[in-house]
Short mmCIF file of C-alpha atoms and ligand atoms in Angstrom, two decimals:
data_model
loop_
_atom_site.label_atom_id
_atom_site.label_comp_id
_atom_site.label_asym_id
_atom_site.label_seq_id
_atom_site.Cartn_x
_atom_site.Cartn_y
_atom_site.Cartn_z
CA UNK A 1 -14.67 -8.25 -16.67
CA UNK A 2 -13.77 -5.16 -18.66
CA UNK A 3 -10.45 -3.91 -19.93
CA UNK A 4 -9.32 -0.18 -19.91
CA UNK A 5 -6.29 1.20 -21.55
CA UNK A 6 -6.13 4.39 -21.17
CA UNK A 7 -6.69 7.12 -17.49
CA UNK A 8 -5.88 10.21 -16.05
CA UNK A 9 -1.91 10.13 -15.17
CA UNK A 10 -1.53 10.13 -11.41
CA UNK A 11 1.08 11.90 -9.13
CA UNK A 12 2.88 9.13 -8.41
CA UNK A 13 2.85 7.73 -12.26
CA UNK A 14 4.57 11.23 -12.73
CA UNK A 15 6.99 10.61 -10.11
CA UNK A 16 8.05 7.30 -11.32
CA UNK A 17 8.06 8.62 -14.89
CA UNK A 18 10.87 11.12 -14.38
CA UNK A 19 13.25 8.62 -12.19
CA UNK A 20 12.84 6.30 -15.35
CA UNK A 21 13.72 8.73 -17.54
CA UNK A 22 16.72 9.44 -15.53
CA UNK A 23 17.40 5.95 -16.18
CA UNK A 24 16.92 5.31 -19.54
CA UNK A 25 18.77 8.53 -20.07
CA UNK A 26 21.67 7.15 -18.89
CA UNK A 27 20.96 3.52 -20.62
CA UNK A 28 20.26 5.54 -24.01
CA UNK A 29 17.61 3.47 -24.90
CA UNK A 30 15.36 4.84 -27.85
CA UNK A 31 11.51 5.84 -27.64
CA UNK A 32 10.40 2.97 -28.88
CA UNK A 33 12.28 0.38 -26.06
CA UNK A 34 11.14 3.00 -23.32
CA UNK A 35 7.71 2.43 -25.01
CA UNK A 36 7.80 -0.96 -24.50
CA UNK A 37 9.20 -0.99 -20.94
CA UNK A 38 6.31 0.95 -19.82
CA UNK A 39 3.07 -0.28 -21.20
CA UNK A 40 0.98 -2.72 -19.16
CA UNK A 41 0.43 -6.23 -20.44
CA UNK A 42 -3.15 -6.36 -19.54
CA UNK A 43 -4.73 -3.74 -16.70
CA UNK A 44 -8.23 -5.14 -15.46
CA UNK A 45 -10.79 -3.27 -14.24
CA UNK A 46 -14.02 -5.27 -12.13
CA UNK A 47 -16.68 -4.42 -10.09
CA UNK A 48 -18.24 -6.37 -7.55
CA UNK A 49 -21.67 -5.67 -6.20
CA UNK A 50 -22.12 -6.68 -2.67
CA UNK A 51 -24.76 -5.91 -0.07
CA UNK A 52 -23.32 -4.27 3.35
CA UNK A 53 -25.44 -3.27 6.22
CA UNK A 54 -25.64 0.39 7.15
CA UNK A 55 -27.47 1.17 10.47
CA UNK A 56 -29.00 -2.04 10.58
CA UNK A 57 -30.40 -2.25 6.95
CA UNK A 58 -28.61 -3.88 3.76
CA UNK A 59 -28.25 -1.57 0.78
CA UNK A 60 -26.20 -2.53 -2.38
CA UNK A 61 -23.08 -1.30 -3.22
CA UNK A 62 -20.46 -1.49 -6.17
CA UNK A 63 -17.15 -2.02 -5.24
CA UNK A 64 -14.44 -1.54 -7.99
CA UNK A 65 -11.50 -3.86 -8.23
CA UNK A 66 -8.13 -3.83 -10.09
CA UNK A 67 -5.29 -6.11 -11.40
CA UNK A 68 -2.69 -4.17 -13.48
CA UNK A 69 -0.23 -6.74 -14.76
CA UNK A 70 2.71 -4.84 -16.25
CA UNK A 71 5.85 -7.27 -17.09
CA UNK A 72 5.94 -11.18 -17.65
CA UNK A 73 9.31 -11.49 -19.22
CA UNK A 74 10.99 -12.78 -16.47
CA UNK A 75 8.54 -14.64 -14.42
CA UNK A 76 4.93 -14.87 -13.17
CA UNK A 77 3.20 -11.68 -12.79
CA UNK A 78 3.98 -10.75 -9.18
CA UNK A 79 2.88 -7.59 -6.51
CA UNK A 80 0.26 -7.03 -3.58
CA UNK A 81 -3.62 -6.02 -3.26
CA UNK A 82 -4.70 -3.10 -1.65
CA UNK A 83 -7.80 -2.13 -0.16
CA UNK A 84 -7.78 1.57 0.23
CA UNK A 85 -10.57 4.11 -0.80
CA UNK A 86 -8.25 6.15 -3.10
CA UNK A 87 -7.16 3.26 -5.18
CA UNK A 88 -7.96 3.56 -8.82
CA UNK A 89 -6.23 2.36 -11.88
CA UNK A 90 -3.50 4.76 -12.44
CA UNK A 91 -2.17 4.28 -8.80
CA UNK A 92 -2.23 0.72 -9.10
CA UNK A 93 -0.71 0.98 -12.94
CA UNK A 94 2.23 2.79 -11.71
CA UNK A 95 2.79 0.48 -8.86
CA UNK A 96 2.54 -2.59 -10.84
CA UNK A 97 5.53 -1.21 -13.34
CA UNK A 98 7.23 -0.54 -9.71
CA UNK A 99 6.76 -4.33 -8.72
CA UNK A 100 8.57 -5.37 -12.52
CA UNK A 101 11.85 -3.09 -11.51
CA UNK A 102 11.72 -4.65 -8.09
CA UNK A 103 11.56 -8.15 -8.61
CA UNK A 104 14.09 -7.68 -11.35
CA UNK A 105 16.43 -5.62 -8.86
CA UNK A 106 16.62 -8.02 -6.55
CA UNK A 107 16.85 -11.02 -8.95
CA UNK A 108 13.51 -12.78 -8.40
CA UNK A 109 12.28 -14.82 -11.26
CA UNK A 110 9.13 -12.68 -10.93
CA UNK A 111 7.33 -9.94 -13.09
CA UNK A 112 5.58 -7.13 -11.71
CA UNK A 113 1.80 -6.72 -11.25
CA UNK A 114 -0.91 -5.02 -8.49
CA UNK A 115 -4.11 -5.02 -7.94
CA UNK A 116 -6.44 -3.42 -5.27
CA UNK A 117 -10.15 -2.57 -4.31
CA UNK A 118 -11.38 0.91 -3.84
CA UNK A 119 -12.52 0.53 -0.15
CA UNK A 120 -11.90 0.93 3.47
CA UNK A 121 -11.51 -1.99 4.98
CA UNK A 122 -12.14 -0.47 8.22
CA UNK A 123 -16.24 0.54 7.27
CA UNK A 124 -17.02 -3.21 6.15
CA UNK A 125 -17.58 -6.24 8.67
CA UNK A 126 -15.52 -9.03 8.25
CA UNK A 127 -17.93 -11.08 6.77
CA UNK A 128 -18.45 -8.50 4.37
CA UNK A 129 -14.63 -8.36 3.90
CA UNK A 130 -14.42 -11.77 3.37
CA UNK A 131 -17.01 -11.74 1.04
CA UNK A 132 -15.66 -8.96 -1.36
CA UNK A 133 -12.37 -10.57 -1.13
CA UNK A 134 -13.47 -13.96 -2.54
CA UNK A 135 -15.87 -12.72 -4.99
CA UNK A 136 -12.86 -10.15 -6.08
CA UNK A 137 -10.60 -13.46 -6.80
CA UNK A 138 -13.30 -15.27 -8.80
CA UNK A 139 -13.77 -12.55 -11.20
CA UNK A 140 -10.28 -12.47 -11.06
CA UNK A 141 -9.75 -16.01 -11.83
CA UNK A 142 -9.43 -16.09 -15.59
CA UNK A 143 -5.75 -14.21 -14.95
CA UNK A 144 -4.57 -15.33 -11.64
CA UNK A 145 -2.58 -18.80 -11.15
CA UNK A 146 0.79 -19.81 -9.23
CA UNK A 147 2.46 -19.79 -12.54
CA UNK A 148 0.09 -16.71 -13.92
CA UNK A 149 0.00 -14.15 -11.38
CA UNK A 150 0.32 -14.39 -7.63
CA UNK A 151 -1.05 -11.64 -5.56
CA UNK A 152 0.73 -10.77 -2.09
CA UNK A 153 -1.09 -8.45 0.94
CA UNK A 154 -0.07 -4.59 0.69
CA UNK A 155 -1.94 -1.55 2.18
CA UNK A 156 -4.94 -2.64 3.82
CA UNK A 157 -4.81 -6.39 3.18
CA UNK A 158 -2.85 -9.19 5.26
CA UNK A 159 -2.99 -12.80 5.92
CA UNK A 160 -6.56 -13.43 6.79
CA UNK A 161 -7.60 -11.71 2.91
CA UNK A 162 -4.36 -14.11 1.39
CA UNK A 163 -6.41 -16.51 3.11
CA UNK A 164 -9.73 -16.40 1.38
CA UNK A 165 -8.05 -15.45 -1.74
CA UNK A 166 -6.35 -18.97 -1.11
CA UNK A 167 -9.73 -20.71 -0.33
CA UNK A 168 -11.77 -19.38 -3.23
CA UNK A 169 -8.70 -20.11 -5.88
CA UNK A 170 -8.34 -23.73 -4.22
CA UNK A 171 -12.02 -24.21 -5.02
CA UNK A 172 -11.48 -24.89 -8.35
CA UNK A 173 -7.47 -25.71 -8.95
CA UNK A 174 -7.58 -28.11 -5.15
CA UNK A 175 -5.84 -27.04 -2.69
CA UNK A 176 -2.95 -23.97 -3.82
CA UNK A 177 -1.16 -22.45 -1.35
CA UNK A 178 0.98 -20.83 -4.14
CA UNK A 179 -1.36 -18.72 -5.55
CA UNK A 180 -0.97 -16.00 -2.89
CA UNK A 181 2.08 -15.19 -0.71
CA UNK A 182 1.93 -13.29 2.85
CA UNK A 183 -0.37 -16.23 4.00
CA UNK A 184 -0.87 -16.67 7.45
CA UNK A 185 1.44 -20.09 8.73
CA UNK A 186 -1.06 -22.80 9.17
CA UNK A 187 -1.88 -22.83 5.24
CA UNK A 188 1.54 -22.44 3.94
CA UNK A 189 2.47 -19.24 4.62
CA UNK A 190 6.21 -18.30 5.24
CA UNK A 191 7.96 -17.98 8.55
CA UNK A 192 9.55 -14.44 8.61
CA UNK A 193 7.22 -13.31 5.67
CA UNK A 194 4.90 -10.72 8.38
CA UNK A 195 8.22 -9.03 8.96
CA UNK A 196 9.92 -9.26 6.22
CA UNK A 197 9.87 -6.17 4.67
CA UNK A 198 10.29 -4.01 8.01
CA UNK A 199 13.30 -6.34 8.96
CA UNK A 200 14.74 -5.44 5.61
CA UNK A 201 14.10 -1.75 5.50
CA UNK A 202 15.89 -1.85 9.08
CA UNK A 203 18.76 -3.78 7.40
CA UNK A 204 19.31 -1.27 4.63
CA UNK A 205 18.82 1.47 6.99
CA UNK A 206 21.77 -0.02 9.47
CA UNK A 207 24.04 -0.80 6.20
CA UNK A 208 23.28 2.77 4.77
CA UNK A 209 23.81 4.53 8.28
CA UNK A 210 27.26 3.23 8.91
CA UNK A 211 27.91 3.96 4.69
CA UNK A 212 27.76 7.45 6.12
CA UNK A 213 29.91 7.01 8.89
CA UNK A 214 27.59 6.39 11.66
CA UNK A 215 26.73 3.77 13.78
CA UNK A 216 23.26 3.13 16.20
CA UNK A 217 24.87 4.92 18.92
CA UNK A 218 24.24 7.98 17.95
CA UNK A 219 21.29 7.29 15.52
CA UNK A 220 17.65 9.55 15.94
CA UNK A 221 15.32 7.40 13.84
CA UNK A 222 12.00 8.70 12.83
CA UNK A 223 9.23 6.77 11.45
CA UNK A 224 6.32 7.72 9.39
CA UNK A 225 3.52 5.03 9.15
CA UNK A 226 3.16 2.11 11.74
CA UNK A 227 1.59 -0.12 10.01
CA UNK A 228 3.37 -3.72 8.81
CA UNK A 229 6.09 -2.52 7.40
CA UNK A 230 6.62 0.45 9.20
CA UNK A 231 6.34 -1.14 13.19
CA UNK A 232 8.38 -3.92 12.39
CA UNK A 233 11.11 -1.55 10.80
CA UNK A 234 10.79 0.42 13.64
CA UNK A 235 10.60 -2.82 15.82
CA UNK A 236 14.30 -4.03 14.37
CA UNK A 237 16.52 -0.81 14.03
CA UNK A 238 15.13 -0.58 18.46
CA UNK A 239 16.82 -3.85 18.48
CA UNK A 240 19.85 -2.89 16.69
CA UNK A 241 20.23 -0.12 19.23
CA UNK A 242 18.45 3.10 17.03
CA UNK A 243 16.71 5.37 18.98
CA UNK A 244 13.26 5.86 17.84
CA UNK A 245 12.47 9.21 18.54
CA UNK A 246 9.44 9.56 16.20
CA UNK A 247 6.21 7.30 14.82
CA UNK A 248 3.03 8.01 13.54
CA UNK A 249 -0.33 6.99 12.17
CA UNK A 250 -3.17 8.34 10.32
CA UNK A 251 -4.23 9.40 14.20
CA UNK A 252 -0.91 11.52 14.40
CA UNK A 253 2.44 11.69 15.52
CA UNK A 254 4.13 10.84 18.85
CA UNK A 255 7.60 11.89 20.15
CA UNK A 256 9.71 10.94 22.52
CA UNK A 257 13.18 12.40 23.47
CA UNK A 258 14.79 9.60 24.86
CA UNK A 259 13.32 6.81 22.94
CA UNK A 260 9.73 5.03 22.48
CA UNK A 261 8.94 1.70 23.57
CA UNK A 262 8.00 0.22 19.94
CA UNK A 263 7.24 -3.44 21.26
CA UNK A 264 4.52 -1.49 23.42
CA UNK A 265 3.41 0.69 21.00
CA UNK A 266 2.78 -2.23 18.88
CA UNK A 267 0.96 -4.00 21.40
CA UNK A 268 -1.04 -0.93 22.25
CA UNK A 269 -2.09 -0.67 18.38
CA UNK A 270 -2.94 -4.36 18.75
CA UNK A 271 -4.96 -3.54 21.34
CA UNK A 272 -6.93 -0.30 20.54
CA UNK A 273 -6.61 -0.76 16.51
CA UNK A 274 -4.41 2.82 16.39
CA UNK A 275 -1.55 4.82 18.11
CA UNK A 276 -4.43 7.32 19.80
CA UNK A 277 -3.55 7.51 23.47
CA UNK A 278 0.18 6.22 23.22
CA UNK A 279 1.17 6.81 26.49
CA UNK A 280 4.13 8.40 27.66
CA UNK A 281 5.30 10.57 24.33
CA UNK A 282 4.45 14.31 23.19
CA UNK A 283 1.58 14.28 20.76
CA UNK A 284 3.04 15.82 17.18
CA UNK A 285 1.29 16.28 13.98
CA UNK A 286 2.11 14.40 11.05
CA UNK A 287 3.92 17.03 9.50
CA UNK A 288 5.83 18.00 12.45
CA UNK A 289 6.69 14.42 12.78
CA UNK A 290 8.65 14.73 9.14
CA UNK A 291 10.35 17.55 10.14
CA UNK A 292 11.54 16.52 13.56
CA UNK A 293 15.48 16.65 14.57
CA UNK A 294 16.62 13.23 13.70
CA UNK A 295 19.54 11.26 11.44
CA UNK A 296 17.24 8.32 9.64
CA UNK A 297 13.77 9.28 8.24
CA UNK A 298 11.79 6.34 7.50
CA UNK A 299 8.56 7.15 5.39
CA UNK A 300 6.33 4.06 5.33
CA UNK A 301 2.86 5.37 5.11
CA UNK A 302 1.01 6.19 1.54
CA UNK A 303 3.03 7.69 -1.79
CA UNK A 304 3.76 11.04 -1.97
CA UNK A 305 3.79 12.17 1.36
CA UNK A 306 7.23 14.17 1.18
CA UNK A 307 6.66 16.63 -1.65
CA UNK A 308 8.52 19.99 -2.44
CA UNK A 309 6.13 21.94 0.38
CA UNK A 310 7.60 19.74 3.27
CA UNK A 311 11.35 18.49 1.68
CA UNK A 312 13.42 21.41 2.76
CA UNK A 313 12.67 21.13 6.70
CA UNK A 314 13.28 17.55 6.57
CA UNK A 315 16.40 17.79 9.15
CA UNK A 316 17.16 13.73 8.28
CA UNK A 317 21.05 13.33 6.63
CA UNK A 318 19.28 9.26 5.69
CA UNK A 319 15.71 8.68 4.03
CA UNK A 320 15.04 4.81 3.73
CA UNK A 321 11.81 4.60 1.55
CA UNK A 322 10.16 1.57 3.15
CA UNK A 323 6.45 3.00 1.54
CA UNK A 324 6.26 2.64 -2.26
CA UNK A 325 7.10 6.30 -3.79
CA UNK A 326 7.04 8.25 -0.68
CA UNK A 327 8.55 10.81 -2.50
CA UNK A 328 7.61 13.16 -5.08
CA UNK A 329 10.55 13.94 -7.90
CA UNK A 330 10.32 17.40 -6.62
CA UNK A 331 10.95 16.80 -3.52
CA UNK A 332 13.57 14.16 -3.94
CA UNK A 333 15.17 16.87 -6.33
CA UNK A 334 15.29 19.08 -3.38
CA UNK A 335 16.86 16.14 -0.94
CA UNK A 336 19.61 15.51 -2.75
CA UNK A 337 20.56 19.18 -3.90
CA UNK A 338 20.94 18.97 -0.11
CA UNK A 339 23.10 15.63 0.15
CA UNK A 340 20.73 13.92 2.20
CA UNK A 341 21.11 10.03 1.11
CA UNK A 342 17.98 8.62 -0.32
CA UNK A 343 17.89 4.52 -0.22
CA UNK A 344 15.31 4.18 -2.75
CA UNK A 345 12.02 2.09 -2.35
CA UNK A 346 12.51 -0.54 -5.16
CA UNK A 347 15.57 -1.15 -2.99
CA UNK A 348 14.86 -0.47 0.69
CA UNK A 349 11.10 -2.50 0.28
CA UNK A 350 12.16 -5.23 -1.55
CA UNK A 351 12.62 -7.48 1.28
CA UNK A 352 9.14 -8.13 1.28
CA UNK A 353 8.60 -9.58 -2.17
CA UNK A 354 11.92 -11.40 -1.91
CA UNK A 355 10.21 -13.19 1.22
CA UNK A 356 7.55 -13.68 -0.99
CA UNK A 357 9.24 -15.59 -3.51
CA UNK A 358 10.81 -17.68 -1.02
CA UNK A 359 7.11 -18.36 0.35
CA UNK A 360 6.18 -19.63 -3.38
CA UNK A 361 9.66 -22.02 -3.57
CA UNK A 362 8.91 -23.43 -0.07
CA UNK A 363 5.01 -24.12 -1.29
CA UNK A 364 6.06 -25.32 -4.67
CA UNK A 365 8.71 -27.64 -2.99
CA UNK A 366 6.32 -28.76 -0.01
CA UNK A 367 8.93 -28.18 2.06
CA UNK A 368 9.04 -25.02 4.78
CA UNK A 369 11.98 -23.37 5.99
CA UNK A 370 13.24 -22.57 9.23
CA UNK A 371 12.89 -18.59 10.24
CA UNK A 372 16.87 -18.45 10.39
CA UNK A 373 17.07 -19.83 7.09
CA UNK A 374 14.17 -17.33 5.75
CA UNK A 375 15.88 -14.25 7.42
CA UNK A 376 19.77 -15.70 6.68
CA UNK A 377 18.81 -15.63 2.82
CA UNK A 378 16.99 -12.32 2.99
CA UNK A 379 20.29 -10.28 4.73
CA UNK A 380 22.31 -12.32 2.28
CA UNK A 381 20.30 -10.91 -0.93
CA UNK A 382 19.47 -7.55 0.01
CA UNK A 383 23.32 -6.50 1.19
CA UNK A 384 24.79 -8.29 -2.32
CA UNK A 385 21.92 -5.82 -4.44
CA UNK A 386 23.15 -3.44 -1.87
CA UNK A 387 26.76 -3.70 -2.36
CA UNK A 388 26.21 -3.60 -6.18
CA UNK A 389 23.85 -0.63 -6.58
CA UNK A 390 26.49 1.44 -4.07
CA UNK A 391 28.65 0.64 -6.73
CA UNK A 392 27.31 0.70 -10.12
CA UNK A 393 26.02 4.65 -8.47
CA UNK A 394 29.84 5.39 -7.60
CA UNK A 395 31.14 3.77 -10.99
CA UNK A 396 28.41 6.25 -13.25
CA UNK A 397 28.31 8.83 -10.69
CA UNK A 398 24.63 8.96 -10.00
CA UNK A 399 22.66 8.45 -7.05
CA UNK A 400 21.40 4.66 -5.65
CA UNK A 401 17.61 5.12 -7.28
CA UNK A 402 18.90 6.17 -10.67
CA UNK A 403 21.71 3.41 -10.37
CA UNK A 404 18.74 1.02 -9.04
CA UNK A 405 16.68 1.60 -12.02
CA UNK A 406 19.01 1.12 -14.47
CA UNK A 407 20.28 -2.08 -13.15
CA UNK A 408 16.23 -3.49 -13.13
CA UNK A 409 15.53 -1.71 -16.70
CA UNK A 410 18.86 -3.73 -18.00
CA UNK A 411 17.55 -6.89 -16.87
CA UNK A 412 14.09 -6.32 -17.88
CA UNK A 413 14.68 -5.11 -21.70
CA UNK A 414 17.28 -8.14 -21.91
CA UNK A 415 14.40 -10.60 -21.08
CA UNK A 416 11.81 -9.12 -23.38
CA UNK A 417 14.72 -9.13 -25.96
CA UNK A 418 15.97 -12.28 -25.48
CA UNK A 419 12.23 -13.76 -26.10
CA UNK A 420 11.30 -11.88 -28.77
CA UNK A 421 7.58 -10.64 -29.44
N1 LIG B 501 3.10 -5.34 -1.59
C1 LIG B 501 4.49 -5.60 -1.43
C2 LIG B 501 5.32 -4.67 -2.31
O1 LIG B 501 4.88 -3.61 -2.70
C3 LIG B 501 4.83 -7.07 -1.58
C4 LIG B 501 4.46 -7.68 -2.89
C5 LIG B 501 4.65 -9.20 -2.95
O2 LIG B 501 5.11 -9.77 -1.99
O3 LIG B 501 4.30 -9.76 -4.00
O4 LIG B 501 6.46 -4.92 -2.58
#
């Protein structure tokens, strides 16, 4: 296990970096506090050898893992794993700082961590899979525990790797379903948890829309990204009566006038692993698909996919960042010069994690909840965070990220304060 301090700053780092100093701007906190607020508590770096057959023959090959854990004052390092090829440690660094302002947004005794393997999941077996997952959690084990640091599924990773992160932690510490959240049902896992943060992005997105003056009658939703959290966002605002006009994958875009079928177009992913071949819709490029006529825009694929290039056809009056940093600064700059509302993703996302912490309570308590209750709590939460963000952005005349911020970085600096160091 080695730990590294210091790497190359990363777009999205950069991003995050000047919404914060929006923030602290308007806190006026000195250099030193902002200091504090930002450096990691520990960011660890593994790699994990692991032999994967190629055309029929086993070579070796070095995976490299991360855990960035950023803030502990207020709780248990908390935040997801990804498996992605680009992840590397100043992604997953400024994403674990984003998990700290979350948690503390939407009042989760939590702090914020991430963690992630540079890797398609896609290229390995699942044997293999299962393997680098497990041996990723042992060398992990020194810093992980249900009080320590609980890791969650993000891009790339679901249930089934919750699973064997569950298994291989239990094989030491007995059986622990609270060491990872987003587990599937049978071993603790959390009704309403898969969903979660797609039901909540759809939630914000109907609260935000009618903020405006709108309701789903008239309401062109696009949707960039269909994985989790993107078909299931999708999924809900079709239920609330939005009219999905747009989704896409990493296989492109598809459009459709009058409204897609998202419960097909999920089951046709289910079935053929991508949107390729969606039947009856106009096949669109991704970048068309961001710039298509429509009221909500919905990013929910990687960071940074709206940038200053792309942000002045976007023809949405309502972004709802269900991905983590979706946008660049430039880019949101641009947006709202333009008045297009921008629900910000510490806000719009945070149904997910807030699911999660419920999953921990109901494993630490041995005693599940009913779906209603799950999804009850999670409208109740995310519209009161809502409510108060709308106004605390009203009351200092700024917009909901920089008003989102400051109300996390408030609760944050209090905590470390409060304990001392
Ligand atoms: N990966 C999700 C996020 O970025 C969920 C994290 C969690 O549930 O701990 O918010």
């Amino acid at each position: 296990m080695s730990t590294i301090n210091t790497h190359k700053k990363c777009v999205c780092q950069d991003t995050q970096d000047h919404f914060l100093s929006r923030a602290f701007e308007s806190l006026d906190l000195d250099q030193a506090q902002r200091a504090l607020l930002l450096a990691s508590f520990r960011e660890t770096r593994v790699n994990i050898p692991l032999r994967v057959n190629t055309d029929g023959t086993d070579r070796l090959k070095t995976f490299m893992g991360y855990r960035v854990q950023h803030n502990q004052a207020r709780g248990p390092f908390k935040g997801g794993l990804r498996f992605h090829p680009d992840v590397n440690l100043g992604e997953v660094r400024a994403l674990a700082q984003l998990m700290t302002w979350k948690t503390a947004l939407i009042g989760i005794p939590f702090g914020g961590a991430k963690g992630g393997i540079a890797v398609d999941p896609l290229s390995l077996s699942s044997r293999a899979l299962e393997t680098l997952s497990k041996r990723f959690c042992q060398k992990m084990g020194p810093i992980i525990g249900d009080h320590v640091d609980i890791p969650a599924p993000d891009m790339g990773t679901g249930p089934q790797v919750m699973a064997w992160l569950l298994e291989e932690y239990s094989k030491n510490h007995g059986f622990s379903p609270a060491i990872v959240t987003g587990k599937p049902l049978e071993l603790g896992g959390s009704e309403g948890r898969l969903e979660a943060t797609g039901y909540g992005v759809a939630y914000l997105a109907d609260k935000a829309a009618r903020r405006l003056g709108h309701g789903p009658e008239t309401r062109r939703v696009v949707v960039q990204g269909f994985g989790n959290v993107g078909a299931h966002a999708a999924l809900r605002l079709a239920e609330l009566g939005y009219c999905v006009v747009g989704i896409s994958d990493i296989t492109g875009g598809f459009y459709k006038e009058s409204g897609i079928d998202v419960q097909k177009a999920m089951m046709h992913v289910s079935e053929t692993h991508s949107l390729k071949g969606l039947p009856d819709c106009e096949g669109i490029d991704n970048e068309t698909l961001l710039t298509l006529p429509c009221d909500i825009l919905i990013p929910a694929a990687l960071e940074g996919t709206v940038t200053c290039d792309n942000a002045d056809k976007i023809q949405a009056k309502l972004i709802v960042e269900a991905a983590n940093m979706p946008l660049t600064h430039g880019a949101d700059e641009q947006l709202r010069a333009r008045d297009i509302a921008i629900v910000p993703d510490l806000l719009a996302n945070s149904g997910g994690v807030l699911v999660s912490y419920y999953e921990w309570v109901q494993n630490l308590q041995e005693f599940p909840w009913m779906r209603e209750t799950v999804l009850r709590r999670l409208e109740e939460r995310m519209a009161e965070v809502y409510t108060r963000v709308a106004a605390l952005a009203k009351e200092k005349q700024v917009d909901l990220r920089t008003a989102a911020y400051e109300l996390a970085i408030t609760r944050v600096n209090r905590a470390v304060e409060l304990r001392g160091f």
